[in-house]
Every structure is written in structure tokens, then in C-alpha cells.
Coordinates of C-alpha atoms and ligand atoms in Angstrom, one line a residue:
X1109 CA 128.4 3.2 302.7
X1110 CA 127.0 2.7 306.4
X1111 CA 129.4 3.3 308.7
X1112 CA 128.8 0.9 312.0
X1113 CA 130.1 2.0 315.3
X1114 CA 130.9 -1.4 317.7
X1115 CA 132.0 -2.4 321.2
X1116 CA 135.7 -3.8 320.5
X1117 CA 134.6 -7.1 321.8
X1118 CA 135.8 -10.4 320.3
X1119 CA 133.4 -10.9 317.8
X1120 CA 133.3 -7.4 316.6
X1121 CA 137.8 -7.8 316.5
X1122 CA 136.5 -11.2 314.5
X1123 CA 134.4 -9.5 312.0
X1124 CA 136.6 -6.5 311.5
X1125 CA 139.7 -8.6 310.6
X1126 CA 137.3 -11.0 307.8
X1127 CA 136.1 -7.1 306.1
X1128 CA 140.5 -6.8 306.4
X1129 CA 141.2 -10.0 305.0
X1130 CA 138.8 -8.7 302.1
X1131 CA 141.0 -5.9 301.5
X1132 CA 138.8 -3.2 303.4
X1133 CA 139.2 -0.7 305.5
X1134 CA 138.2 -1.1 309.5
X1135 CA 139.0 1.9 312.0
X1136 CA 140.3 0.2 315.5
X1137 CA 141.5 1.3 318.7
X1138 CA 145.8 1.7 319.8
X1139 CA 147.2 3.2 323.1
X1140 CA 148.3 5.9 320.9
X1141 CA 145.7 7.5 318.8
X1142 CA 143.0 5.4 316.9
X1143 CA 144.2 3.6 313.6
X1144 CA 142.9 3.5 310.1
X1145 CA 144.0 -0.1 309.5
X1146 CA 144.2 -2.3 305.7
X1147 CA 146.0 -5.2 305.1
X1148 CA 149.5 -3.6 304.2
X1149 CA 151.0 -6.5 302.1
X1150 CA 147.8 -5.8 299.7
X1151 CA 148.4 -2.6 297.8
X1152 CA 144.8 -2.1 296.9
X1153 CA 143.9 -2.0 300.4
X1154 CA 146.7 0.3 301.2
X1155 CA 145.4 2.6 298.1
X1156 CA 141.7 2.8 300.2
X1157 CA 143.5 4.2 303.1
X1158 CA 145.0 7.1 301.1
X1159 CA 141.3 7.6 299.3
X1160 CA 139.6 7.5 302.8
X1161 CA 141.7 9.5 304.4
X1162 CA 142.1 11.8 301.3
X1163 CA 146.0 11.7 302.3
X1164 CA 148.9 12.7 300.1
X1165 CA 150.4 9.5 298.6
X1166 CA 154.5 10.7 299.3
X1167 CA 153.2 10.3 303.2
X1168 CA 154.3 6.8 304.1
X1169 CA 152.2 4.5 306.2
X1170 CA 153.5 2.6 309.2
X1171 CA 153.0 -1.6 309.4
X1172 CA 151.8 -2.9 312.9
X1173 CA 152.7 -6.1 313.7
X1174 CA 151.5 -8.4 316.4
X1175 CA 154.7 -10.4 317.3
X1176 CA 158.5 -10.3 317.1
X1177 CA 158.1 -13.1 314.2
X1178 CA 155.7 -10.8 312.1
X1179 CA 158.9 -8.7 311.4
X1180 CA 161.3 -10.8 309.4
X1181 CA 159.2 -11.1 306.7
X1182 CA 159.5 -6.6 306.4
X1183 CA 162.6 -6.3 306.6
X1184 CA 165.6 -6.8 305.3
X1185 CA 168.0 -6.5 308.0
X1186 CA 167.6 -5.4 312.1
X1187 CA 170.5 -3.1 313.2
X1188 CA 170.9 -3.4 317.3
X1189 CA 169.7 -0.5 317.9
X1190 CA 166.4 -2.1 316.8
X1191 CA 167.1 -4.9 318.6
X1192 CA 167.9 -3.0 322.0
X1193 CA 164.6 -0.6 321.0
X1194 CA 162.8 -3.8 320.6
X1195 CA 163.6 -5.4 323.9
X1196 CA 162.8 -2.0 325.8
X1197 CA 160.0 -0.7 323.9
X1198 CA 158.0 -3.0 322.5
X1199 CA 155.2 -3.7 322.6
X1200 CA 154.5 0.4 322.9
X1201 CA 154.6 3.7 321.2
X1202 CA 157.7 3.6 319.4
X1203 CA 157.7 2.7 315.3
X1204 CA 161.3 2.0 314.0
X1205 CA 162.2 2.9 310.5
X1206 CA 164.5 -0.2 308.9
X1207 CA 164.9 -1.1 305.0
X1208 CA 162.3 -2.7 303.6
X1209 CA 162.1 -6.4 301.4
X1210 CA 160.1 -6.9 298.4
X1211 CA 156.9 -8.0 300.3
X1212 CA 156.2 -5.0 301.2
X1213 CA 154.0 -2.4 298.6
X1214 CA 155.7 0.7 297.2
X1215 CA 152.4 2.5 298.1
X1216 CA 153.0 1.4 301.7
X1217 CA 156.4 3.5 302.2
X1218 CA 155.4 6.1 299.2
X1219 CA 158.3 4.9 297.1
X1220 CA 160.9 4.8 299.6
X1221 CA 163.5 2.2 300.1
X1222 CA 162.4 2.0 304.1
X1223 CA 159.4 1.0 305.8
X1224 CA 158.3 1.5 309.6
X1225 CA 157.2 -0.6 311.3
X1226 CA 155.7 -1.0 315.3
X1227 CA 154.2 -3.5 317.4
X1228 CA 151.5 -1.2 319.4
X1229 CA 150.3 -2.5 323.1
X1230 CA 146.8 -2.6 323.1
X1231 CA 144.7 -5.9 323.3
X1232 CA 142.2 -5.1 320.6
X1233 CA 144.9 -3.6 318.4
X1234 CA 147.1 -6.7 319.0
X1235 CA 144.1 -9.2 319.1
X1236 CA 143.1 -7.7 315.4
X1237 CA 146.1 -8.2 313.6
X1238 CA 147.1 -11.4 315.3
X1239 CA 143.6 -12.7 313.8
X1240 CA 143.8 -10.7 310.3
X1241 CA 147.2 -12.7 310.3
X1242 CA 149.0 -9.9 308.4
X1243 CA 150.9 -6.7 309.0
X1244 CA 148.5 -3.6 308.9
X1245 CA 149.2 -0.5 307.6
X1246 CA 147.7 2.0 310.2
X1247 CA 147.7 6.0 309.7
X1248 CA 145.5 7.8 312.3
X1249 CA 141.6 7.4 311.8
X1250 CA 141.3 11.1 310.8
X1251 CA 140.9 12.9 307.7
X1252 CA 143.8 14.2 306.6
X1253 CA 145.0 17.7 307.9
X1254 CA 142.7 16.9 311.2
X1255 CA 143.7 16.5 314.9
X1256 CA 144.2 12.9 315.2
X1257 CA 141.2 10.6 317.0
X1258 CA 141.6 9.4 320.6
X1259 CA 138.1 8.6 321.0
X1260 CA 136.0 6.3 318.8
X1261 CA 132.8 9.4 318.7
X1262 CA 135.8 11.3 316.9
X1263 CA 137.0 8.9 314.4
X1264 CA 132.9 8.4 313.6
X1265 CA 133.1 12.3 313.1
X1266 CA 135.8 12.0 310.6
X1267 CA 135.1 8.9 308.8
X1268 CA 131.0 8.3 308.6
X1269 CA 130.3 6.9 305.4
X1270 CA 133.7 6.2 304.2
X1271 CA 134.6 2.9 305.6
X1272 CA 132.5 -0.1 306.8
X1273 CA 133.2 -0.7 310.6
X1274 CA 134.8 1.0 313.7
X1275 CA 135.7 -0.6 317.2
X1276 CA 134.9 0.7 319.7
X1277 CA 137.8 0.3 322.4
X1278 CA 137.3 3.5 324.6
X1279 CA 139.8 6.3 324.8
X1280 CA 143.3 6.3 323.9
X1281 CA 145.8 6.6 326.9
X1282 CA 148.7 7.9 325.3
X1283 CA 146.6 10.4 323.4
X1284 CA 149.9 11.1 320.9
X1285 CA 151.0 9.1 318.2
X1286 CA 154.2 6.6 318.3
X1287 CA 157.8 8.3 318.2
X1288 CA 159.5 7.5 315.0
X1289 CA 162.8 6.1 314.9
X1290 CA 165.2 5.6 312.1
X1291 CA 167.6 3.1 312.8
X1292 CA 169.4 2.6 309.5
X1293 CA 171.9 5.4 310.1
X1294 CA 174.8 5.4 312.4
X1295 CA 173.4 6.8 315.0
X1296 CA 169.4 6.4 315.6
X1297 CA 167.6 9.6 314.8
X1298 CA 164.1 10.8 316.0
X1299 CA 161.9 11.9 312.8
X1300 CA 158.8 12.7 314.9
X1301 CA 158.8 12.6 318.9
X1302 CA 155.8 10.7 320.6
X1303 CA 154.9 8.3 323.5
X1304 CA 158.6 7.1 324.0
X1305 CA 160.4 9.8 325.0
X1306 CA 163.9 11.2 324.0
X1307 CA 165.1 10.6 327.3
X1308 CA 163.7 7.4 327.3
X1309 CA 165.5 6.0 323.9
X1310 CA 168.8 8.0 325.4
X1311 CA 168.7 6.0 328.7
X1312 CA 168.4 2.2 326.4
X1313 CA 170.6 3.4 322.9
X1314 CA 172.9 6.3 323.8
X1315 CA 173.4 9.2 321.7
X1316 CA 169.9 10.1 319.7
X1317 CA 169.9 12.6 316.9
X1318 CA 166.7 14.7 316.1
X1319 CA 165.8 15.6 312.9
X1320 CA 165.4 20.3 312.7
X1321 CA 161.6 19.2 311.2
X1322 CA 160.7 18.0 314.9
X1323 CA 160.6 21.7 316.3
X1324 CA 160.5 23.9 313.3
X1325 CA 158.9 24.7 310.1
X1326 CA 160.7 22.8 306.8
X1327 CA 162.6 25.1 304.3
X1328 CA 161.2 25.1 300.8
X1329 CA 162.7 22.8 299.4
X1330 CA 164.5 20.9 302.0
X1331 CA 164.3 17.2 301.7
X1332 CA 162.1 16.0 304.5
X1333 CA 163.6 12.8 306.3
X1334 CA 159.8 12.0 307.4
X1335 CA 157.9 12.7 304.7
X1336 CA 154.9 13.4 306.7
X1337 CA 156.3 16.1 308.3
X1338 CA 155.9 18.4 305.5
X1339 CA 152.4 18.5 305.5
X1340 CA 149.6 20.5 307.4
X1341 CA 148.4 18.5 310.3
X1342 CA 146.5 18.4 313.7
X1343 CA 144.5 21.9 312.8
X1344 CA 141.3 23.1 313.9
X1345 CA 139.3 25.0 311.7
X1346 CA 139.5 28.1 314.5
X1347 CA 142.7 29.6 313.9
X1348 CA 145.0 29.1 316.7
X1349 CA 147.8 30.4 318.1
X1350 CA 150.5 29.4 320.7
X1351 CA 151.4 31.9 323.5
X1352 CA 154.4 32.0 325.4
X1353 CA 154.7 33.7 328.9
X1354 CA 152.4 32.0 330.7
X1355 CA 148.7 32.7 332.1
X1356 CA 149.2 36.3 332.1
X1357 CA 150.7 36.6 328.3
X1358 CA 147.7 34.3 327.4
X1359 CA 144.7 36.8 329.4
X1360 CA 146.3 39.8 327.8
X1361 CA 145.9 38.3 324.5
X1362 CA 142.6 37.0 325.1
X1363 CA 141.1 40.0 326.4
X1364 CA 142.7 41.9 323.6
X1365 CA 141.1 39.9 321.1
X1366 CA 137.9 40.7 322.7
X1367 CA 138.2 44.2 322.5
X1368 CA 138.8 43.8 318.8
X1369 CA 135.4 42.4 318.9
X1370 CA 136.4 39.0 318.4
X1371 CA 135.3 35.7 320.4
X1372 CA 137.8 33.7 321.4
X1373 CA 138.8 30.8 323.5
X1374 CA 142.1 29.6 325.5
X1375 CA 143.4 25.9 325.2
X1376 CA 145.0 25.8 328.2
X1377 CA 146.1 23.5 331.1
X1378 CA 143.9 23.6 334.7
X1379 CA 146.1 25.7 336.1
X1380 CA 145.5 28.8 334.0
X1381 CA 142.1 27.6 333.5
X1382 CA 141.3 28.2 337.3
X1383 CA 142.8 31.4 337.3
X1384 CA 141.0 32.4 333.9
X1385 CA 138.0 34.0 335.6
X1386 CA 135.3 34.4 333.0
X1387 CA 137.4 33.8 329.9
X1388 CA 136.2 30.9 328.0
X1389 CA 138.6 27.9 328.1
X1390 CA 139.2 24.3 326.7
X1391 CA 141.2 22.6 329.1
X1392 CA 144.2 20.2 328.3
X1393 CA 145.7 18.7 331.3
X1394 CA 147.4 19.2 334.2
X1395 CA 150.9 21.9 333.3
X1396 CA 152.7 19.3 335.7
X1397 CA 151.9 16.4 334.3
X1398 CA 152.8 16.1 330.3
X1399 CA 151.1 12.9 330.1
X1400 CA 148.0 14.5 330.9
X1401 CA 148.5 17.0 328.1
X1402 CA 149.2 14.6 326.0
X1403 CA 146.1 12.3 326.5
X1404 CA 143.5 15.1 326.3
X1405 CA 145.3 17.4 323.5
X1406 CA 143.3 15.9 320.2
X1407 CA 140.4 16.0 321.7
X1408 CA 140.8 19.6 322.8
X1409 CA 142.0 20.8 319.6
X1410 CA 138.5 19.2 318.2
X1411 CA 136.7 21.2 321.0
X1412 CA 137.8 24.1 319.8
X1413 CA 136.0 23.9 317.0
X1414 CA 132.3 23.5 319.3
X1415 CA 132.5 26.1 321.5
X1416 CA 131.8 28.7 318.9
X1417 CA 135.3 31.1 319.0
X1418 CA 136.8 32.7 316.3
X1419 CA 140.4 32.9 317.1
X1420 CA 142.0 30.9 319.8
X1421 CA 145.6 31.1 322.0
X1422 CA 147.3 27.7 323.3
X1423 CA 149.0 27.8 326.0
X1424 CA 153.0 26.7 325.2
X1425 CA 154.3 23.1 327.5
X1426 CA 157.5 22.8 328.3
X1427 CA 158.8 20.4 325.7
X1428 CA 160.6 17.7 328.3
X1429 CA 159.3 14.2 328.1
X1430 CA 156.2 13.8 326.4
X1431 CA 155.8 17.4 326.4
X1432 CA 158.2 17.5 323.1
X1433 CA 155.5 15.4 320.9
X1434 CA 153.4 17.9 322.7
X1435 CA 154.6 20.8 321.5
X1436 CA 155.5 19.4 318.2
X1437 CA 151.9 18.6 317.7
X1438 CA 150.5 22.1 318.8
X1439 CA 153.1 23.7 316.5
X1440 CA 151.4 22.2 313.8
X1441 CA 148.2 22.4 314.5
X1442 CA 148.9 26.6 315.0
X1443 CA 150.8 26.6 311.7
X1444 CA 154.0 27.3 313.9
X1445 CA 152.4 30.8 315.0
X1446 CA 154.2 31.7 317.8
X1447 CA 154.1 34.7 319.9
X1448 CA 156.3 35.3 322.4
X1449 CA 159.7 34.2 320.7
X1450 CA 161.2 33.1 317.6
X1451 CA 160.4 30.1 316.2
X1452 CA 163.6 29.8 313.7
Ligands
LIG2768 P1 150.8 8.6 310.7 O1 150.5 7.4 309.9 O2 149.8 9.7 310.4 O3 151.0 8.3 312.1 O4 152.2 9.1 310.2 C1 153.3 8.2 310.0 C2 154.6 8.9 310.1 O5 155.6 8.0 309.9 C3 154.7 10.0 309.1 O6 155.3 11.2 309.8 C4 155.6 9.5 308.1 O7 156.4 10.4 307.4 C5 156.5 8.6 309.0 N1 157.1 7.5 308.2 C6 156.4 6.4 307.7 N2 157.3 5.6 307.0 C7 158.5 6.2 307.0 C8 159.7 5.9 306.3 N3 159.9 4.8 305.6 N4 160.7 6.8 306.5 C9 160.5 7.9 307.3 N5 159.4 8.2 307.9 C10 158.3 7.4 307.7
LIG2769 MG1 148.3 11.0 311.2

């Protein structure tokens, strides 16, 4: 299969929701990362996404809805905690877990009883499924096990060949994907952090619980209450490795690693990057400025892999704000290796 690579203009968003409404599979821009989109009330569309994406079918996918109206038909009941969630956060980075109706396909929520569900903010994103005219089920554009895609040139890396038609729609300005929220419980509870915030969702609904998974390796065994948090994600092929203790913790282990003969690399904010002399660094943000981090971590993780090192150290973020989906990200993507503290 040719793989096409197009300016998200309108009739490029008009084409790619026609190959949707065929049941195909069309790669498109959100403020979060970039989406691998099918028509998610058409299970054999869903299936494509898991074949493309070569991802493990107990990982649910989440539906992406255009308007407020979209959701009745998905769920069965909206607690108001999804109703005040709604009003503060939508349209925006935040995907609410409720239980599902019939309409929606087993394959969608891997068997489960819930389904989530988001309404993302970007024009092209909203445009598309407002003109597919159905719920799409959207996992990041990457192959499963990679850093996620914020840039169309990265989801062309992943995907070439394996699905008809990408749009084009620039970078993504979150950079992270949405927080996930599961509001049929008492009290809402944060499966995986992302663009809203936990102080955020504290400020609108009160009391949040977290689930352990967010910040630390599951138990064999233990049930996970996001299913995709069991799996490996976000890793580069270089084998990477957080570092706590700052700039100078991060140089010692560098310069170590050199005299072991090795060549390695820091992924590291500006500030240690200026200070890092002739060490070679990939630079991801600003260390005062989590949002940064955030918008410019995936594609620095893929970087990692170009400069031609064989073992890298990540710098640690403190894990406030967005800094948490931060940190839960890089933990994953260094197979929670952690040096400097313990990560249990
Ligand atoms: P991705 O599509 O890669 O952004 O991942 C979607 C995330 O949402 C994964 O971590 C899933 O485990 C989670 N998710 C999707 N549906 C559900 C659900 N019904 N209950 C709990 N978590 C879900
Ligand atoms: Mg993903």
C-alpha cells in the first residue's frame, strides 16, 4: 500500500473521512499526539487499527467525538463528575472512562464493560469526525511499543505502507497524550496522567484518586485498571535510563559511560544542556517550563535513536503539573530504570 502524506486542508479532511466511512484507516492530527483513527462503531475497522499498529487486542481504544450530542449514543449513563469534567475540559486533553451501550464494539474497549471516550480540540481532528459523522476510535499513530508521534514526518516513519492517507496538520502542542479519567467509581480516579493536570481536575471535581500503575511498575499479576498500562511503551531502541540528582549526577554518568568505551547521549532539558560542555545532548525543554517538556519529549525520545549512541541518561522532571504525564511517560520509555532512588 502507498502511504500518502497531505496538507490537512479541507479537501484532504474530506477525502480522509470518505477512505473512514469505507472502513479504513487514516492517520490525522490532535493537540495531543497524532491519532490512528477508524470508524469505531465498525468493528472491522477497529480490527485494522490493532493489525496496523501491531497492538495487543486487551489494550482498549478511546472514541473521539466531535460534539456533546455524539456521546449519548456511547454511553449508558453520565455521572456529574462527567458532567462538571465536560463543562471544564472539553473540548481538550482529557478522555473520561463511563459504561458503555451496545453500539459500541467489544473490540473497541477489549472486552470491557467501559468505554472512553474524549472530544479532542483541534480543528482538523474535530473537522474529520464531524464530517466522517461517527465516533473514531483513535490510539496514537505509532507502532506499538514506540514513542508516540507529534509530528506528521514521524507517524510517516512508523506507518509507510500500512495505511492509505496521513494529514498533515503540523506539530502537536500538547506533545502528551489525553489524561484518562474513570468516572464510574465514587470518586474519579486518574488511570494515566496527561494534558489536564491533577491539579487541574482537583480544582473543578474535588478529591481525585490515582491509580499505583501511574508512577510505578505493575505487580505480576495485578489487575491493571488501564489495561494499557501493562504494556511496554514510548521506548527507543537505545537503552535509556533516568538519572536523578541533577546535571551533575547526569555528567558523572555520562562521562563514566565513556570511559567504559561506550557512546552515549543525555536527554536533557536547556539548562543542563548549556552547561554540558562537549557531551552530546538531545534537548527536551525548558526544566522550568513542563509544558515545554512535554511538547518536545516524543520527538526527543525518537532522536535518540539518530544520533548514533549506545546507551543514553534522561534527565528526571519534577512530576507537578504536566510534569507527572512527563515522568510517567519517561518511566516507560526507560523501562522504570531509575538511578538515584527507589522506584517501589
Ligand atoms: P492510547 O490509545 O495509546 O492513547 O491508549 C489509550 C489508553 O486508554 C490506554 O492506556 C487504555 O488502557 C486506556 N483505556 C481505554 N479504554 C479504557 C477503559 N474502558 N477502561 C480503562 N482504560 C481504558
Ligand atoms: Mg499510544
Amino acid at each position: 500500500m502507498k502511504t500518502r502524506l497531505v496538507k490537512a486542508d479541507s479537501a484532504a479532511v474530506n477525502e480522509a473521512a470518505s477512505l473512514l466511512r469505507e472502513g479504513q484507516v487514516v492517520a490525522f492530527p490532535t493537540e495531543t499526539v497524532y491519532g490512528l483513527g477508524a470508524d469505531g462503531l465498525n468493528g472491522d475497522a477497529v480490527a485494522r487499527i490493532f493489525a496496523v499498529k501491531n497492538r495487543p487486542a486487551d489494550n482498549p481504544l478511546i472514541l473521539h467525538i466531535a460534539s456533546r450530542r455524539d456521546l449519548d449514543a456511547l454511553v449508558t449513563r453520565i455521572p456529574p463528575a462527567a458532567e462538571a469534567a465536560m463543562v471544564e475540559f472539553w473540548p481538550g486533553p482529557l478522555t473520561l472512562v463511563m459504561e458503555k451501550t451496545d453500539a459500541v464494539p467489544p473490540i473497541v474497549t477489549a472486552g470491557l464493560p467501559t468505554v472512553a471516550v474524549r472530544m479532542p480540540s483541534h480543528p482538523v481532528a474535530r473537522r474529520l469526525i464531524a464530517v466522517a459523522g461517527r465516533p473514531l476510535a483513535a490510539p496514537s499513530a505509532n507502532r506499538s511499543g514506540r514513542p508516540s508521534p507529534t509530528r506528521a514526518g514521524d507517524v510517516l516513519d512508523d506507518m509507510d505502507g500500512r495505511i492509505p492517507l496521513i494529514l498533515d496538520g503540523g506539530s502537536c502542542a500538547v506533545g502528551v497524550e489525553s489524561t484518562v479519567l474513570d468516572v464510574t467509581g465514587p470518586t474519579p480516579r486518574i488511570l494515566r496522567p496527561g494534558g489536564v493536570t491533577r491539579e487541574m481536575l482537583w480544582r473543578t471535581l474535588g478529591p481525585v484518586d490515582e491509580a499505583p500503575s501511574v508512577m510505578r511498575p505493575l505487580d505480576e499479576g495485578e489487575a491493571a485498571p488501564s489495561p494499557g498500562m501493562r504494556h511496554r511503551h514510548y521506548a527507543p531502541r537505545v537503552p535509556l535510563t533516568i538519572v536523578e540528582g541533577g546535571a551533575p549526577a547526569l555528567f558523572l554518568r555520562y562521562d563514566q559511560a565513556e570511559t567504559r568505551g561506550k557512546t552515549p547521549v543525555l536527554l536533557c532539558t536547556a539548562q543542563t544542556a548549556r552547561d554540558a560542555g562537549s557531551r552530546r545532548c538531545v534537548v527536551m525543554g525548558d526544566r522550568d517550563d513542563a509544558d515545554t517538556i512535554a511538547e518536545s519529549l516524543f520527538s526527543a525520545l525518537r532522536e535518540l535513536d539518530r544520533v548514533g549512541a549506545d546507551i543514553a541518561f534522561a534527565e528526571a522532571v519534577e512530576p507537578a503539573g504536566v510534569g507527572l504525564a512527563v515522568m510517567n511517560r519517561l518511566l516507560r520509555a526507560a523501562q522504570f530504570r531509575v538511578e538515584g532512588r527507589n522506584t517501589r
